[in-house]
Amino acid sequence: MTGCIARSDIFQHRLMEEPPPASATRRTRERYEQLVREAKALCASCPLFTDCLYSAVAEHDVSGFVAGTTAVQRRSIRNLLDVEVQADDFDQLAGARGTRRPVSHEEVLRLRTQYPNDSLESLAMRLGCSLSTVKRHLRRARRGQSPAAKTPRPRPEVNAVLDAFDTVVDHQQCQPRRTGSSRVA
């Protein structure tokens, strides 16, 4: 059993979602730092650390404390590696579609191929969009005007993610702590 599962009281603590603001009480900031120390120790001893870190940096945009990193640290690692990860769309994963949600060109064409005998109205209902949206995508496909798809950036190598982790986490640990008041000796 991994530390994050065994100690959900740490990893799922409300403070671990994002660091407390500077205006938070000293007690809250100290509790957050304690939770982070405990979580880092559990992550460091986890046999799944490398897989977890790679997934959190290169595959999924997750929140909270994951693989010994905060969300801010993972963004810094992605910036170093020039990695772009889209936030998971849980509505789409659950099959829910809201109004005015963009429909991908490829999805319209895929459904048209999958259901060639369905009416365009039926396709629009399946997609959760308007009939005019389906018609517009099919017209573009007939004209050969498919929207330019972004070419996905290649995923970084695992060693590159680990090196970036070392750079970001070590750099942040070496930074002097800033306090609200300056002390003069």
PDB file of N, CA, C and O in Angstrom, residues 100-134:
ATOM      1  N   ARG A 100     -23.267  24.865 -25.011  1.00  0.00           N
ATOM      2  CA  ARG A 100     -22.216  25.720 -25.567  1.00  0.00           C
ATOM      3  C   ARG A 100     -20.806  25.161 -25.370  1.00  0.00           C
ATOM      4  O   ARG A 100     -19.843  25.893 -25.288  1.00  0.00           O
ATOM      5  N   ARG A 101     -20.676  23.868 -25.315  1.00  0.00           N
ATOM      6  CA  ARG A 101     -19.365  23.241 -25.216  1.00  0.00           C
ATOM      7  C   ARG A 101     -18.843  23.035 -26.630  1.00  0.00           C
ATOM      8  O   ARG A 101     -19.549  22.552 -27.499  1.00  0.00           O
ATOM      9  N   PRO A 102     -17.590  23.394 -26.894  1.00  0.00           N
ATOM     10  CA  PRO A 102     -17.047  23.182 -28.229  1.00  0.00           C
ATOM     11  C   PRO A 102     -17.023  21.693 -28.586  1.00  0.00           C
ATOM     12  O   PRO A 102     -16.753  20.845 -27.733  1.00  0.00           O
ATOM     13  N   VAL A 103     -17.339  21.405 -29.818  1.00  0.00           N
ATOM     14  CA  VAL A 103     -17.339  20.035 -30.311  1.00  0.00           C
ATOM     15  C   VAL A 103     -16.173  19.910 -31.270  1.00  0.00           C
ATOM     16  O   VAL A 103     -15.998  20.744 -32.162  1.00  0.00           O
ATOM     17  N   SER A 104     -15.382  18.875 -31.100  1.00  0.00           N
ATOM     18  CA  SER A 104     -14.211  18.737 -31.965  1.00  0.00           C
ATOM     19  C   SER A 104     -14.622  18.260 -33.348  1.00  0.00           C
ATOM     20  O   SER A 104     -15.541  17.459 -33.521  1.00  0.00           O
ATOM     21  N   HIS A 105     -13.903  18.745 -34.321  1.00  0.00           N
ATOM     22  CA  HIS A 105     -14.124  18.397 -35.718  1.00  0.00           C
ATOM     23  C   HIS A 105     -13.976  16.888 -35.899  1.00  0.00           C
ATOM     24  O   HIS A 105     -14.794  16.243 -36.569  1.00  0.00           O
ATOM     25  N   GLU A 106     -12.936  16.337 -35.299  1.00  0.00           N
ATOM     26  CA  GLU A 106     -12.678  14.906 -35.431  1.00  0.00           C
ATOM     27  C   GLU A 106     -13.812  14.068 -34.847  1.00  0.00           C
ATOM     28  O   GLU A 106     -14.152  13.010 -35.374  1.00  0.00           O
ATOM     29  N   GLU A 107     -14.403  14.536 -33.745  1.00  0.00           N
ATOM     30  CA  GLU A 107     -15.505  13.810 -33.118  1.00  0.00           C
ATOM     31  C   GLU A 107     -16.727  13.789 -34.027  1.00  0.00           C
ATOM     32  O   GLU A 107     -17.396  12.765 -34.150  1.00  0.00           O
ATOM     33  N   VAL A 108     -17.023  14.892 -34.694  1.00  0.00           N
ATOM     34  CA  VAL A 108     -18.150  14.939 -35.630  1.00  0.00           C
ATOM     35  C   VAL A 108     -17.911  13.949 -36.761  1.00  0.00           C
ATOM     36  O   VAL A 108     -18.791  13.153 -37.110  1.00  0.00           O
ATOM     37  N   LEU A 109     -16.709  13.961 -37.315  1.00  0.00           N
ATOM     38  CA  LEU A 109     -16.408  13.052 -38.433  1.00  0.00           C
ATOM     39  C   LEU A 109     -16.412  11.593 -37.976  1.00  0.00           C
ATOM     40  O   LEU A 109     -16.883  10.706 -38.702  1.00  0.00           O
ATOM     41  N   ARG A 110     -15.914  11.334 -36.783  1.00  0.00           N
ATOM     42  CA  ARG A 110     -15.901   9.972 -36.263  1.00  0.00           C
ATOM     43  C   ARG A 110     -17.322   9.439 -36.095  1.00  0.00           C
ATOM     44  O   ARG A 110     -17.637   8.318 -36.495  1.00  0.00           O
ATOM     45  N   LEU A 111     -18.198  10.261 -35.522  1.00  0.00           N
ATOM     46  CA  LEU A 111     -19.580   9.819 -35.331  1.00  0.00           C
ATOM     47  C   LEU A 111     -20.303   9.654 -36.662  1.00  0.00           C
ATOM     48  O   LEU A 111     -21.119   8.745 -36.819  1.00  0.00           O
ATOM     49  N   ARG A 112     -19.996  10.504 -37.630  1.00  0.00           N
ATOM     50  CA  ARG A 112     -20.628  10.386 -38.948  1.00  0.00           C
ATOM     51  C   ARG A 112     -20.222   9.073 -39.607  1.00  0.00           C
ATOM     52  O   ARG A 112     -21.031   8.391 -40.218  1.00  0.00           O
ATOM     53  N   THR A 113     -18.955   8.703 -39.433  1.00  0.00           N
ATOM     54  CA  THR A 113     -18.466   7.438 -39.984  1.00  0.00           C
ATOM     55  C   THR A 113     -19.068   6.256 -39.221  1.00  0.00           C
ATOM     56  O   THR A 113     -19.444   5.252 -39.816  1.00  0.00           O
ATOM     57  N   GLN A 114     -19.177   6.389 -37.918  1.00  0.00           N
ATOM     58  CA  GLN A 114     -19.688   5.313 -37.081  1.00  0.00           C
ATOM     59  C   GLN A 114     -21.193   5.092 -37.296  1.00  0.00           C
ATOM     60  O   GLN A 114     -21.674   3.966 -37.228  1.00  0.00           O
ATOM     61  N   TYR A 115     -21.929   6.179 -37.556  1.00  0.00           N
ATOM     62  CA  TYR A 115     -23.380   6.091 -37.744  1.00  0.00           C
ATOM     63  C   TYR A 115     -23.763   6.728 -39.083  1.00  0.00           C
ATOM     64  O   TYR A 115     -24.408   7.775 -39.126  1.00  0.00           O
ATOM     65  N   PRO A 116     -23.395   6.096 -40.206  1.00  0.00           N
ATOM     66  CA  PRO A 116     -23.615   6.728 -41.511  1.00  0.00           C
ATOM     67  C   PRO A 116     -25.091   6.886 -41.878  1.00  0.00           C
ATOM     68  O   PRO A 116     -25.434   7.759 -42.680  1.00  0.00           O
ATOM     69  N   ASN A 117     -25.962   6.083 -41.310  1.00  0.00           N
ATOM     70  CA  ASN A 117     -27.382   6.151 -41.659  1.00  0.00           C
ATOM     71  C   ASN A 117     -28.190   7.045 -40.732  1.00  0.00           C
ATOM     72  O   ASN A 117     -29.374   7.252 -40.955  1.00  0.00           O
ATOM     73  N   ASP A 118     -27.562   7.563 -39.677  1.00  0.00           N
ATOM     74  CA  ASP A 118     -28.268   8.452 -38.753  1.00  0.00           C
ATOM     75  C   ASP A 118     -28.471   9.822 -39.398  1.00  0.00           C
ATOM     76  O   ASP A 118     -27.651  10.281 -40.206  1.00  0.00           O
ATOM     77  N   SER A 119     -29.553  10.467 -39.015  1.00  0.00           N
ATOM     78  CA  SER A 119     -29.794  11.828 -39.497  1.00  0.00           C
ATOM     79  C   SER A 119     -28.801  12.778 -38.828  1.00  0.00           C
ATOM     80  O   SER A 119     -28.216  12.462 -37.786  1.00  0.00           O
ATOM     81  N   LEU A 120     -28.627  13.935 -39.425  1.00  0.00           N
ATOM     82  CA  LEU A 120     -27.730  14.925 -38.832  1.00  0.00           C
ATOM     83  C   LEU A 120     -28.272  15.412 -37.490  1.00  0.00           C
ATOM     84  O   LEU A 120     -27.499  15.707 -36.583  1.00  0.00           O
ATOM     85  N   GLU A 121     -29.584  15.451 -37.363  1.00  0.00           N
ATOM     86  CA  GLU A 121     -30.194  15.820 -36.084  1.00  0.00           C
ATOM     87  C   GLU A 121     -29.814  14.812 -34.995  1.00  0.00           C
ATOM     88  O   GLU A 121     -29.508  15.189 -33.859  1.00  0.00           O
ATOM     89  N   SER A 122     -29.800  13.536 -35.353  1.00  0.00           N
ATOM     90  CA  SER A 122     -29.440  12.499 -34.401  1.00  0.00           C
ATOM     91  C   SER A 122     -27.974  12.639 -33.978  1.00  0.00           C
ATOM     92  O   SER A 122     -27.639  12.480 -32.797  1.00  0.00           O
ATOM     93  N   LEU A 123     -27.101  12.943 -34.939  1.00  0.00           N
ATOM     94  CA  LEU A 123     -25.686  13.159 -34.608  1.00  0.00           C
ATOM     95  C   LEU A 123     -25.524  14.350 -33.672  1.00  0.00           C
ATOM     96  O   LEU A 123     -24.740  14.305 -32.726  1.00  0.00           O
ATOM     97  N   ALA A 124     -26.274  15.421 -33.945  1.00  0.00           N
ATOM     98  CA  ALA A 124     -26.206  16.607 -33.094  1.00  0.00           C
ATOM     99  C   ALA A 124     -26.638  16.265 -31.670  1.00  0.00           C
ATOM    100  O   ALA A 124     -26.010  16.719 -30.705  1.00  0.00           O
ATOM    101  N   MET A 125     -27.666  15.443 -31.540  1.00  0.00           N
ATOM    102  CA  MET A 125     -28.116  15.051 -30.209  1.00  0.00           C
ATOM    103  C   MET A 125     -27.055  14.201 -29.513  1.00  0.00           C
ATOM    104  O   MET A 125     -26.797  14.375 -28.328  1.00  0.00           O
ATOM    105  N   ARG A 126     -26.420  13.298 -30.248  1.00  0.00           N
ATOM    106  CA  ARG A 126     -25.359  12.474 -29.662  1.00  0.00           C
ATOM    107  C   ARG A 126     -24.197  13.338 -29.174  1.00  0.00           C
ATOM    108  O   ARG A 126     -23.577  13.052 -28.163  1.00  0.00           O
ATOM    109  N   LEU A 127     -23.883  14.373 -29.929  1.00  0.00           N
ATOM    110  CA  LEU A 127     -22.769  15.255 -29.597  1.00  0.00           C
ATOM    111  C   LEU A 127     -23.136  16.324 -28.576  1.00  0.00           C
ATOM    112  O   LEU A 127     -22.255  16.962 -27.995  1.00  0.00           O
ATOM    113  N   GLY A 128     -24.429  16.562 -28.406  1.00  0.00           N
ATOM    114  CA  GLY A 128     -24.857  17.609 -27.485  1.00  0.00           C
ATOM    115  C   GLY A 128     -24.609  18.990 -28.063  1.00  0.00           C
ATOM    116  O   GLY A 128     -24.261  19.925 -27.342  1.00  0.00           O
ATOM    117  N   CYS A 129     -24.777  19.117 -29.377  1.00  0.00           N
ATOM    118  CA  CYS A 129     -24.560  20.405 -30.030  1.00  0.00           C
ATOM    119  C   CYS A 129     -25.722  20.694 -30.964  1.00  0.00           C
ATOM    120  O   CYS A 129     -26.658  19.903 -31.068  1.00  0.00           O
ATOM    121  N   SER A 130     -25.628  21.794 -31.660  1.00  0.00           N
ATOM    122  CA  SER A 130     -26.704  22.164 -32.575  1.00  0.00           C
ATOM    123  C   SER A 130     -26.526  21.477 -33.927  1.00  0.00           C
ATOM    124  O   SER A 130     -25.427  21.038 -34.291  1.00  0.00           O
ATOM    125  N   LEU A 131     -27.620  21.408 -34.675  1.00  0.00           N
ATOM    126  CA  LEU A 131     -27.590  20.853 -36.023  1.00  0.00           C
ATOM    127  C   LEU A 131     -26.648  21.663 -36.906  1.00  0.00           C
ATOM    128  O   LEU A 131     -25.882  21.106 -37.701  1.00  0.00           O
ATOM    129  N   SER A 132     -26.661  22.978 -36.743  1.00  0.00           N
ATOM    130  CA  SER A 132     -25.796  23.829 -37.572  1.00  0.00           C
ATOM    131  C   SER A 132     -24.314  23.549 -37.319  1.00  0.00           C
ATOM    132  O   SER A 132     -23.501  23.635 -38.237  1.00  0.00           O
ATOM    133  N   THR A 133     -23.962  23.182 -36.096  1.00  0.00           N
ATOM    134  CA  THR A 133     -22.571  22.846 -35.787  1.00  0.00           C
ATOM    135  C   THR A 133     -22.145  21.599 -36.550  1.00  0.00           C
ATOM    136  O   THR A 133     -21.064  21.549 -37.144  1.00  0.00           O
ATOM    137  N   VAL A 134     -23.006  20.576 -36.543  1.00  0.00           N
ATOM    138  CA  VAL A 134     -22.692  19.349 -37.280  1.00  0.00           C
ATOM    139  C   VAL A 134     -22.551  19.656 -38.762  1.00  0.00           C
ATOM    140  O   VAL A 134     -21.585  19.223 -39.415  1.00  0.00           O
TER     141      VAL A 134
END
